[in-house]
Amino acid sequence: MSATRTVTVGSSQGLHARPAKLFVEAAQNTGAQVTIAKGDKSVNAASILGVMSLGVDKGDEVTITAAGDGAEAALDTLETFLKTDHDEA
Amino acid sequence: MSAAAQSAMKGTGIGRGVAVGPVARMSPPPLPPPAEPSLLTHEQESQRVTEAIAAVTADLTTRGQTAGGQAQEVLDAQVMMAQDPTVQEAVETLLAQGQTGEYAVHTAFAEMAETLQALGGYLGERAADLHDVAARVVAALRGDPPPGVPDPGHPFVLVAQDLAPADTALLDLDKVLALVTIEGGPTSHTAILARGKGITAVVGVAEASRLADGDEVIVDAANSTIVVSPTQEQRAEAAARVQARAAAQAAPLTDGALADGTPVPLLANLGTPESAAEAVQLGAEGVGLFRTEFLFLSSESAPSVEAQRKAYQELLEAFPGKKVVVRALDAGADKPLPFLNDAEEENPALGLRGLRALLTNEEVLRDQLSALAQAQEVTSADLWVMAPMVSTVEETETFAKFAHQHGLKTAGVMVEVPSSALLAEQILKTADFASIGTNDLTQYTMAADRLLGSVAGLQDPWHPAVLKLVREVGAAGTVTGKPVGVCGEAAADPLLAVVLVGLGVTSLSMAPAALADVRAELLRFTKDQARAIATAAVSASTAAEALQAAQHTATTLTNE
C-alpha cells in the first residue's frame, strides 16, 4: 500500500543545510520507502543530495509519498516535521 | 594607496588582519579519471567502491569527533553525502556499463555537484563539499593519501581552490598565517572559519590560481588584497601593521576615548549571559546590545517570567554598576516565532516583526519587562531597555509608557528603519536614547534583503545614503541631549567607527573580539578630526568612494 500527502514547508531556510539533514534522518528513521516531490521532480527522501537538489524554500508545497508498512504513520511524522521551523537564530 | 598595491590581486577580505609569509598551496584536486573500460568485473568494482566509501566515511567521522561543535555537524553532513543513495545509484549505473570505480565515483559526484551549483547561493557553495567527498573516495580507491592541507614545516599562507570543512576542522592555526581561496564567497566555510577564529583571510581571489609554493605574499584582509613579491617598503609597512595590531590587542584595556579625551564608551553585543565573562575580559564597559531571542527560539511558547528573570539576573550580575542595554524580543524575517506571528507573509522583512509583533502580543512584552524589572531590583547594573524595529513616534511613546509602567526608567528605541532616522528628533523627545542597528538600517535604506546573496553588493554600511541617516540621528541626539549608540556590525569596523563618532554617535557596541582594534583606532583622532573624516565620507557618491575619502582624510590628518 502507499499513501500521499501535500504539505507546505514551514522552515525558514526551507529544506537546505541543517533542516535537509534532519529531514533525511527523519525519513530514514520511519523505515518506510519515502519519496518527496516538488513540482514534477520526485526524489528518494533518504537522499540528502536528492532532497537538497529540489531547492525547497519556505512556503513551497511538497508532496510526500510513502510505501510499505506504517506508511500513514511515516507521513504523519514527516508532515509534522515539514511544518515546523527547524532554524535557530 | 601605492601604485603597486592597486595592481594587487583582489578578493573579499574577512576581518581586519594583515599577514606576510610564503605560500603553501593545497594540492589541486586530482585529475579526472579517464573513461576507460574496467579490467575488473562489475561486482569487483562495486566492492572496491563500497570499501573506499566506508574508509572515507570512517575518516570523516573521526575528524568530526576530534573537531566537535559546528565542524562536526558539517562533517556528519559530508558522511551523509558519501553514503547518499541517489549518487550510489548513479555510480552503480556507470559500473554496470563497465566503467572503473574511480571514473564512476568522480562522474556521479560531479554531476550532482553541477545540479547543486545550478541552484546557486547556499547550495552552490555546498558543491565544494561534494567535490571534496569525491576526491577523498577517488584517493582511497587509488590508495593515495587523502587530499588535504600541506605541511611545509614552517608557518605559511594557505592558498586553496576553496577549503572543505574536513580541511578547516583540523587546520593547525599555529602554522597558518592567513587563508586565501580562489573560489568561495563570504558565506563559504573558509570565511565562517576565519571569522570564528579571527584568522586573516581573503576569499574569492580568482587570480590566486597563479600563486605557487614559496611565493612571498602580503595578505591584507582590511583592503581585500593580496600583494605578490612585495617590495621592501611594502613588507615593512605590513610588518608595522601586524605589530600595531598585536600591540592594539595587547594594549591596556582603557575606556574608549578619542585622542582629545572625548569619551566614547565601548560596549559589547551579547546573545547569552554566558558570553559576559569574555566581554569583561576584553574590556567591554558594559553591554550595548543584549539580544533576548535565545530565550525564545527553542520554545513553542514564551518562557515564564521566572525563567527569564534568572537569565537577566545572571547577565546583570556580570556588570555591576555598568550600563546594560537589553533589547526586547526581536522576532523577525530571519527568526520567526510561531507564538508571535504564524501568518505567511509575502515580505516578512516588511511585515509584522520587531516591536510591531510585540504590540500585537502585549502579554509577551509585559512578561519580558516584568522579568527585567525583577532582575534590576536585585542587581546593581544600570539597566536600559530598547524596542526593536521602531518606525513611528507613536510606537516609541507606547513602548516608553510600557517600560516606565514596569519600573524601567531608561527606555529607548532601535533606529533600523529610515522613517525613525528621519524623525529622530521627535522620537528622542520621548525616548531616553536611540541605538542604530546598521545592518537593518542598510537593508531598509538600500531596499536590499540582507539575507540574499544576489543583492549583497548593496548591503554596505559605508554607503553615503546610510551615513546621511546616521548623521540625522546623531544631530538629533546633540539637539535633545540624548545618547545615540550604534550596535550594528559597522561599529566593529575601526575606521567606520571613527566616522560614526564624527557623525554624532556617542557610544559603540560590537562583538567583543573587535573591541581592541576599535579602541586603538579611536585614540588616533580628535573629535574635530573625526568630524572631518565623517564629512568626507558623507559627501562621497558611492560606498567605495566614501571609504576611500575617509581613508584619504585620515591619512592626511595623521601625517600633518
XYZ file of C-alpha atoms in Angstrom:
649
model
C 0.000 0.000 0.000
C 1.117 3.575 -0.448
C -0.077 6.940 0.777
C 0.439 10.515 -0.402
C 0.156 13.911 1.222
C 0.820 17.520 0.209
C 2.465 19.769 2.798
C 3.529 23.436 2.930
C 7.086 23.750 4.262
C 7.410 25.884 7.423
C 11.170 26.019 7.976
C 12.519 29.494 7.199
C 15.545 28.029 5.387
C 13.322 25.573 3.519
C 14.977 22.197 3.090
C 18.574 23.387 2.873
C 21.519 22.728 5.136
C 20.632 21.518 8.614
C 16.861 21.133 8.088
C 17.589 18.969 4.988
C 19.880 16.724 7.038
C 17.298 16.436 9.831
C 14.516 15.658 7.337
C 16.548 12.894 5.657
C 17.359 11.383 9.052
C 13.677 11.545 9.996
C 12.711 9.880 6.687
C 15.299 7.135 7.207
C 14.058 6.533 10.741
C 10.471 5.888 9.628
C 11.625 2.633 7.993
C 9.214 3.223 5.109
C 10.132 3.868 1.454
C 9.524 7.609 1.171
C 9.767 9.926 -1.811
C 9.427 13.709 -1.770
C 8.398 15.721 -4.819
C 8.299 19.403 -5.695
C 6.600 20.204 -8.973
C 7.232 17.250 -11.285
C 10.616 16.307 -9.769
C 10.499 13.427 -7.305
C 13.443 12.112 -5.241
C 14.249 9.492 -2.608
C 13.659 11.153 0.783
C 16.564 9.150 2.246
C 18.948 11.013 -0.088
C 20.266 14.317 1.303
C 21.553 15.308 -2.144
C 18.252 14.457 -3.767
C 16.383 16.488 -1.167
C 18.782 19.443 -1.418
C 18.611 19.400 -5.216
C 14.847 20.050 -5.076
C 15.676 23.540 -3.784
C 12.697 23.618 -1.426
C 12.103 27.049 0.155
C 9.827 28.139 2.968
C 6.213 28.171 1.831
C 6.770 25.689 -1.027
C 4.272 22.867 -1.424
C 5.838 19.419 -1.496
C 4.234 16.015 -1.938
C 5.438 13.144 0.203
C 4.627 9.547 -0.700
C 5.311 6.522 1.478
C 5.058 2.828 0.669
C 5.189 -0.205 2.925
C 4.007 -0.967 6.436
C 3.313 2.090 8.532
C 3.115 4.390 5.513
C 0.443 6.566 7.134
C 2.353 6.807 10.405
C 5.531 7.728 8.496
C 3.670 10.508 6.680
C 2.242 11.788 9.994
C 5.778 12.128 11.384
C 7.192 13.760 8.265
C 4.242 16.130 7.835
C 4.760 17.444 11.382
C 8.480 17.760 10.681
C 7.976 19.737 7.478
C 5.513 22.174 9.056
C 7.880 23.007 11.930
C 10.594 25.656 11.778
C 13.945 23.994 12.485
C 16.167 27.022 12.209
C 17.868 28.717 15.087
C 18.809 32.401 15.046
C 47.318 53.560 -1.749
C 50.516 52.969 -3.759
C 50.515 52.012 -7.433
C 51.808 48.549 -6.609
C 49.009 47.924 -4.153
C 46.439 48.968 -6.730
C 47.669 46.247 -9.085
C 47.365 43.670 -6.308
C 45.027 40.686 -6.582
C 41.519 41.476 -5.365
C 39.074 39.364 -3.389
C 36.775 39.718 -0.404
C 38.609 40.358 2.872
C 37.302 38.699 6.015
C 38.141 40.683 9.151
C 40.812 43.363 9.553
C 44.032 41.367 9.697
C 47.211 41.532 7.641
C 49.849 38.810 7.293
C 53.131 38.325 5.426
C 54.595 34.949 4.521
C 55.340 32.224 1.981
C 52.569 30.488 0.058
C 51.826 26.812 0.504
C 49.244 25.530 -1.933
C 46.706 22.939 -1.160
C 47.204 20.153 -3.674
C 44.791 20.734 -6.551
C 42.006 18.198 -6.959
C 43.312 15.023 -8.665
C 42.992 14.784 -12.453
C 39.648 13.374 -13.514
C 39.947 9.612 -14.004
C 39.786 8.608 -17.714
C 36.700 6.882 -19.113
C 38.298 3.522 -19.893
C 36.732 0.102 -19.545
C 37.469 -1.602 -16.245
C 39.598 -4.749 -16.229
C 37.646 -5.992 -13.217
C 34.135 -7.375 -13.072
C 31.180 -5.181 -12.162
C 30.958 -6.957 -8.772
C 34.654 -6.386 -8.036
C 34.432 -2.670 -8.873
C 31.282 -2.391 -6.806
C 33.069 -3.980 -3.844
C 36.054 -1.605 -4.208
C 33.750 1.441 -4.204
C 31.843 0.193 -1.153
C 35.122 -0.297 0.739
C 36.500 3.097 -0.305
C 33.316 4.879 0.788
C 33.398 3.031 4.112
C 37.022 4.113 4.664
C 36.231 7.751 3.798
C 33.131 7.931 5.997
C 35.099 6.408 8.894
C 37.844 9.021 8.402
C 35.353 11.916 8.196
C 33.510 10.666 11.282
C 36.763 10.536 13.264
C 37.727 14.042 12.111
C 34.295 15.254 13.164
C 34.609 13.735 16.614
C 38.058 15.284 17.049
C 36.863 18.719 15.940
C 33.469 18.729 17.709
C 30.910 21.538 17.588
C 29.817 23.106 14.327
C 32.599 21.420 12.350
C 31.322 18.028 13.420
C 27.852 18.812 12.136
C 29.261 19.815 8.754
C 31.421 16.679 8.557
C 28.461 14.487 9.507
C 26.580 16.027 6.584
C 29.519 15.066 4.344
C 29.269 11.498 5.614
C 25.612 11.513 4.570
C 26.646 12.783 1.125
C 29.209 9.981 0.758
C 26.552 7.387 1.586
C 23.823 9.064 -0.420
C 21.533 6.621 -2.258
C 20.938 8.967 -5.228
C 24.672 9.176 -6.009
C 25.204 5.493 -5.266
C 22.542 4.627 -7.842
C 24.340 6.808 -10.390
C 27.655 5.123 -9.513
C 26.075 1.677 -9.922
C 24.667 2.623 -13.331
C 28.153 3.615 -14.531
C 29.747 0.484 -13.052
C 27.137 -1.659 -14.809
C 28.348 -0.080 -18.072
C 31.833 -1.445 -17.326
C 33.422 1.792 -16.060
C 36.107 1.872 -13.355
C 35.169 2.742 -9.771
C 37.321 5.890 -9.955
C 35.536 7.163 -13.054
C 32.069 6.226 -11.782
C 32.559 7.985 -8.426
C 34.127 11.081 -9.961
C 31.440 11.418 -12.642
C 28.420 10.703 -10.455
C 29.500 13.206 -7.777
C 30.479 15.825 -10.362
C 27.025 15.619 -11.957
C 25.356 16.041 -8.585
C 27.645 18.990 -7.755
C 26.673 20.595 -11.045
C 22.994 20.264 -10.140
C 23.635 21.966 -6.795
C 25.769 24.678 -8.405
C 22.983 25.454 -10.858
C 20.728 26.200 -7.872
C 23.269 28.835 -6.748
C 23.597 30.594 -3.411
C 23.962 28.425 -0.343
C 23.509 25.173 -2.288
C 26.077 26.220 -4.874
C 28.652 26.647 -2.150
C 27.859 23.134 -0.846
C 29.131 21.841 -4.215
C 32.655 22.288 -2.773
C 31.751 19.814 -0.011
C 30.678 17.317 -2.648
C 33.841 17.691 -4.764
C 35.823 17.102 -1.590
C 33.942 13.887 -0.791
C 34.510 12.629 -4.353
C 38.248 13.480 -4.254
C 38.572 11.583 -0.975
C 36.808 8.480 -2.316
C 38.877 8.530 -5.530
C 42.099 8.882 -3.481
C 41.003 5.929 -1.340
C 40.333 3.861 -4.499
C 43.804 4.707 -5.807
C 45.429 4.013 -2.457
C 46.594 7.669 -2.267
C 46.603 9.668 0.987
C 43.505 11.848 1.377
C 43.899 15.265 -0.270
C 44.384 17.997 2.301
C 46.357 20.761 3.952
C 50.105 20.852 3.163
C 52.739 20.761 5.901
C 55.853 22.598 4.688
C 57.307 22.606 8.212
C 57.139 26.413 8.725
C 54.342 28.999 9.057
C 52.623 29.613 5.718
C 49.841 31.375 3.836
C 47.445 28.627 2.772
C 46.193 29.035 -0.796
C 43.384 26.717 -1.868
C 40.699 26.436 -4.502
C 38.259 26.504 -1.604
C 38.595 24.859 1.774
C 36.361 21.921 2.576
C 35.023 21.501 6.101
C 37.212 18.427 6.561
C 40.295 20.601 5.981
C 39.283 23.574 8.091
C 38.232 21.394 11.033
C 41.761 20.218 11.720
C 43.743 23.212 10.484
C 46.792 23.854 12.685
C 46.248 27.521 13.455
C 49.781 27.987 14.807
C 51.178 27.314 11.329
C 48.610 29.118 9.188
C 49.407 32.834 8.857
C 46.459 33.550 6.579
C 43.952 31.892 4.255
C 43.464 32.714 0.584
C 40.874 30.970 -1.553
C 40.423 31.152 -5.305
C 36.708 30.417 -5.137
C 34.198 30.863 -2.356
C 32.265 33.857 -1.121
C 31.589 35.490 2.220
C 29.371 32.558 3.289
C 31.898 29.822 2.412
C 33.350 27.592 5.119
C 36.659 29.404 4.852
C 35.006 32.736 5.606
C 32.998 31.303 8.500
C 36.097 29.673 9.989
C 38.187 32.822 9.554
C 35.572 34.964 11.300
C 35.096 32.494 14.125
C 38.806 32.083 14.862
C 39.971 35.562 13.921
C 42.247 34.327 11.092
C 43.336 36.793 8.403
C 41.612 35.734 5.174
C 40.790 36.929 1.671
C 38.326 34.749 -0.253
C 37.262 34.577 -3.892
C 40.643 35.718 -5.294
C 40.390 34.356 -8.864
C 43.953 35.395 -9.750
C 45.389 33.471 -6.782
C 45.469 30.398 -9.056
C 48.776 31.897 -10.328
C 50.409 31.668 -6.888
C 52.987 28.905 -6.377
C 54.556 27.277 -3.324
C 57.128 29.577 -1.726
C 55.865 32.863 -3.271
C 56.079 35.684 -0.739
C 52.756 37.499 -0.322
C 51.081 40.112 1.835
C 47.507 39.092 2.656
C 45.610 42.277 3.514
C 42.068 41.495 4.669
C 41.314 45.117 5.576
C 41.878 46.142 1.935
C 40.744 42.820 0.384
C 44.056 42.441 -1.486
C 46.965 40.032 -1.994
C 50.312 41.688 -2.839
C 52.721 39.301 -4.597
C 56.509 39.659 -4.197
C 56.141 42.813 -2.094
C 58.835 45.497 -2.142
C 60.978 46.045 0.930
C 58.879 49.110 1.687
C 55.592 47.226 1.415
C 56.906 44.459 3.628
C 57.990 46.965 6.252
C 54.599 48.672 6.116
C 52.780 45.364 6.517
C 55.077 44.258 9.326
C 54.376 47.567 11.086
C 50.629 46.932 10.727
C 50.987 43.377 12.046
C 52.859 44.819 15.015
C 50.414 47.684 15.551
C 47.591 45.187 15.535
C 49.356 42.921 18.002
C 50.076 45.971 20.153
C 46.423 47.011 19.957
C 45.362 43.523 21.069
C 47.841 43.714 23.959
C 47.212 47.397 24.810
C 45.882 48.210 28.271
C 42.103 47.993 28.495
C 41.409 51.706 28.751
C 37.903 53.080 28.417
C 37.054 54.070 24.862
C 38.078 57.649 24.043
C 39.283 59.894 21.232
C 42.770 61.441 21.121
C 41.454 64.597 22.819
C 39.942 62.602 25.681
C 36.324 62.704 24.476
C 34.843 59.523 25.958
C 33.259 57.022 23.545
C 32.092 54.088 25.679
C 32.920 50.742 24.051
C 30.230 48.166 24.771
C 29.638 44.544 23.870
C 26.948 42.882 21.772
C 25.931 39.692 23.568
C 23.479 36.903 22.824
C 23.650 34.854 26.018
C 24.504 35.587 29.686
C 27.392 33.059 29.476
C 29.259 35.250 26.968
C 29.503 38.113 29.501
C 32.789 36.930 31.059
C 34.727 37.128 27.771
C 33.380 40.622 27.095
C 34.518 41.842 30.539
C 37.949 40.303 29.933
C 38.295 42.184 26.635
C 37.472 45.465 28.310
C 33.805 45.995 27.467
C 32.488 48.932 29.521
C 29.032 47.439 29.561
C 26.570 45.892 27.134
C 25.225 47.913 24.217
C 23.007 45.196 22.835
C 21.794 42.149 24.681
C 19.704 40.030 22.345
C 16.979 38.119 24.169
C 15.978 35.805 21.304
C 17.968 32.873 22.718
C 15.368 32.554 25.490
C 12.557 32.180 22.996
C 13.902 30.412 19.921
C 13.727 26.873 21.180
C 10.269 27.193 22.689
C 6.823 26.685 21.256
C 5.525 29.282 23.717
C 7.118 32.245 25.512
C 9.230 31.278 28.566
C 7.902 32.088 32.053
C 8.686 35.357 33.826
C 10.703 33.384 36.380
C 12.856 31.639 33.735
C 13.529 34.988 32.059
C 14.299 36.728 35.377
C 17.020 34.162 36.120
C 18.736 34.691 32.758
C 18.588 38.507 33.001
C 19.880 38.431 36.571
C 22.871 36.304 35.525
C 23.683 38.873 32.822
C 23.277 41.941 35.051
C 25.414 40.420 37.805
C 28.372 40.320 35.395
C 28.248 44.144 35.011
C 27.849 45.719 38.473
C 27.490 49.486 38.186
C 27.774 49.309 34.379
C 25.303 50.085 31.633
C 23.458 47.101 30.155
C 21.097 47.692 27.231
C 18.609 44.870 26.770
C 16.619 44.665 23.567
C 13.051 43.412 23.815
C 12.361 40.257 21.852
C 13.119 40.835 18.174
C 11.272 38.219 16.191
C 11.712 38.885 12.540
C 12.151 37.841 8.977
C 15.224 35.745 9.739
C 13.960 34.383 13.057
C 10.185 33.889 13.086
C 8.499 32.717 16.277
C 5.238 30.830 15.886
C 3.641 32.167 19.085
C 4.165 35.762 17.954
C 3.233 35.572 14.306
C 2.452 32.443 12.329
C 0.953 34.211 9.330
C 2.528 33.578 5.945
C 3.886 36.898 4.697
C 4.997 37.793 1.187
C 7.632 40.204 2.555
C 8.498 39.197 6.113
C 11.201 41.879 6.406
C 8.416 44.431 5.880
C 5.874 42.529 7.938
C 4.718 42.049 11.492
C 8.112 41.901 13.160
C 10.137 43.604 15.899
C 8.080 45.909 18.134
C 5.098 45.515 15.790
C 4.832 41.830 16.713
C 5.241 42.619 20.432
C 2.476 45.214 20.407
C 0.050 42.690 18.918
C 1.091 40.231 21.667
C 1.238 42.613 24.624
C 1.465 39.870 27.249
C 4.784 38.666 25.803
C 6.193 42.213 26.087
C 4.710 42.757 29.562
C 6.162 39.462 30.837
C 9.574 40.372 29.486
C 9.515 43.842 31.045
C 8.347 42.368 34.390
C 11.209 39.864 34.381
C 13.696 42.639 33.565
C 12.340 44.855 36.355
C 12.670 41.991 38.855
C 16.265 41.312 37.778
C 17.037 45.037 38.095
C 15.757 45.064 41.712
C 18.312 42.520 42.920
C 21.367 43.725 40.952
C 23.334 46.960 40.679
C 23.748 47.221 36.898
C 22.327 50.270 35.126
C 19.594 48.599 33.074
C 18.351 50.225 29.862
C 15.684 48.638 27.663
C 15.068 49.242 23.985
C 12.477 48.307 21.396
C 13.486 46.635 18.115
C 12.470 47.965 14.704
C 10.595 51.107 15.642
C 9.212 53.078 12.709
C 6.961 55.765 14.255
C 6.730 58.250 17.123
C 3.525 56.526 18.340
C 5.356 53.207 18.703
C 8.071 54.982 20.660
C 5.513 56.516 23.010
C 3.746 53.197 23.567
C 6.965 51.322 24.322
C 8.289 54.021 26.654
C 4.939 54.035 28.503
C 5.015 50.239 28.970
C 8.634 50.303 30.159
C 8.059 53.122 32.653
C 4.898 51.418 33.958
C 7.017 48.379 34.787
C 9.534 50.477 36.698
C 12.217 50.530 33.995
C 13.400 54.127 33.963
C 15.544 54.218 30.794
C 13.625 53.249 27.648
C 14.927 53.743 24.141
C 14.422 52.616 20.577
C 16.460 50.973 17.869
C 16.796 53.014 14.709
C 16.734 50.500 11.879
C 14.079 51.978 9.604
C 14.746 55.162 7.617
C 11.498 56.727 8.940
C 12.780 56.675 12.519
C 16.147 58.097 11.441
C 14.373 60.971 9.676
C 12.108 61.544 12.703
C 14.900 61.035 15.243
C 14.444 64.425 16.867
C 10.715 63.837 17.536
C 11.432 60.266 18.656
C 14.188 61.372 21.037
C 11.786 63.819 22.715
C 10.055 60.699 24.115
C 12.754 58.034 24.050
C 15.628 58.244 26.529
C 18.142 57.104 23.925
C 18.497 55.732 20.394
C 20.627 52.844 19.186
C 21.283 52.483 15.477
C 21.186 48.962 14.041
C 23.289 49.479 10.927
C 22.621 46.072 9.332
C 18.864 46.561 9.139
C 19.173 50.307 8.510
C 21.297 49.466 5.447
C 18.848 46.778 4.292
C 15.871 49.139 4.508
C 17.681 52.167 3.080
C 19.010 50.277 0.073
C 15.883 48.055 -0.292
C 18.195 45.037 -0.431
C 17.397 41.850 1.508
C 20.403 41.300 3.783
C 19.996 37.521 3.524
C 20.051 37.492 -0.280
C 23.459 36.899 -1.888
C 22.465 38.364 -5.254
C 21.983 41.862 -3.765
C 24.788 41.611 -1.180
C 26.698 44.342 -3.049
C 24.145 46.899 -1.828
C 24.475 45.802 1.813
C 27.329 48.185 2.631
C 27.133 50.450 5.699
C 29.693 52.781 4.074
C 27.000 53.859 1.623
C 26.608 57.651 1.886
C 22.807 57.221 1.943
C 23.148 55.185 5.154
C 25.722 57.589 6.622
C 23.388 60.545 5.998
C 20.659 58.829 8.019
C 23.163 58.172 10.819
C 24.017 61.878 10.702
C 20.316 62.752 11.181
C 20.173 60.622 14.308
C 23.494 61.959 15.626
C 22.321 65.559 15.126
C 19.025 64.794 16.888
C 20.981 63.347 19.815
C 23.036 66.526 20.084
C 19.937 68.788 19.954
C 17.979 66.767 22.536
C 20.989 65.888 24.702
C 20.155 62.174 24.453
C 22.720 59.400 23.852
C 22.926 57.804 20.408
C 24.680 54.450 20.124
C 25.481 52.121 17.243
C 25.159 48.378 17.774
C 25.453 47.055 14.225
C 28.442 45.467 12.542
C 29.513 48.919 11.332
C 30.727 49.755 14.853
C 33.254 46.903 14.607
C 34.967 48.412 11.533
C 37.625 50.686 13.109
C 37.647 53.479 10.532
C 33.868 53.399 10.134
C 33.635 53.636 13.937
C 35.573 56.931 13.725
C 33.165 58.135 11.018
C 30.162 57.226 13.189
C 31.572 59.202 16.116
C 32.193 62.109 13.741
C 28.508 61.950 12.782
C 27.433 62.408 16.409
C 27.292 58.839 17.741
C 28.197 58.743 21.456
C 28.818 55.032 22.127
C 29.744 51.951 20.093
C 28.704 48.358 20.710
C 30.242 45.379 18.923
C 31.305 41.746 19.104
C 33.877 41.631 21.958
C 36.616 40.371 19.574
C 36.518 43.739 17.756
C 36.968 45.954 20.849
C 40.784 46.177 20.742
C 41.011 47.303 17.092
C 38.319 49.966 17.555
C 39.801 51.184 20.855
C 43.194 51.735 19.139
C 41.701 53.494 16.091
C 39.624 55.963 18.154
C 42.743 57.037 20.054
C 44.317 58.250 16.790
C 41.859 61.096 16.149
C 40.381 64.113 17.935
C 36.675 64.949 17.800
C 37.305 67.599 15.136
C 39.341 65.178 13.050
C 36.601 62.539 13.334
C 34.117 65.164 12.106
C 36.355 65.982 9.116
C 36.673 62.282 8.203
C 32.902 61.841 8.519
C 32.217 64.881 6.329
C 34.490 63.467 3.635
C 32.674 60.103 3.723
C 29.157 61.572 3.687
C 29.991 63.787 0.700
C 31.014 60.796 -1.456
C 28.771 59.374 -4.175
C 29.295 55.654 -3.588
C 30.183 53.301 -0.736
C 33.623 52.656 -2.232
C 34.278 56.393 -2.622
C 33.121 57.028 0.957
C 35.655 54.502 2.233
C 38.408 55.992 0.052
C 37.585 59.544 1.098
C 37.656 58.540 4.781
C 40.986 56.722 4.334
C 42.491 59.645 2.446
C 41.366 62.223 5.016
C 42.525 60.033 7.906
C 45.989 59.623 6.328
C 46.298 63.359 5.608
C 45.279 64.293 9.159
C 47.665 61.878 10.861
C 50.592 62.996 8.647
C 50.096 66.690 9.408
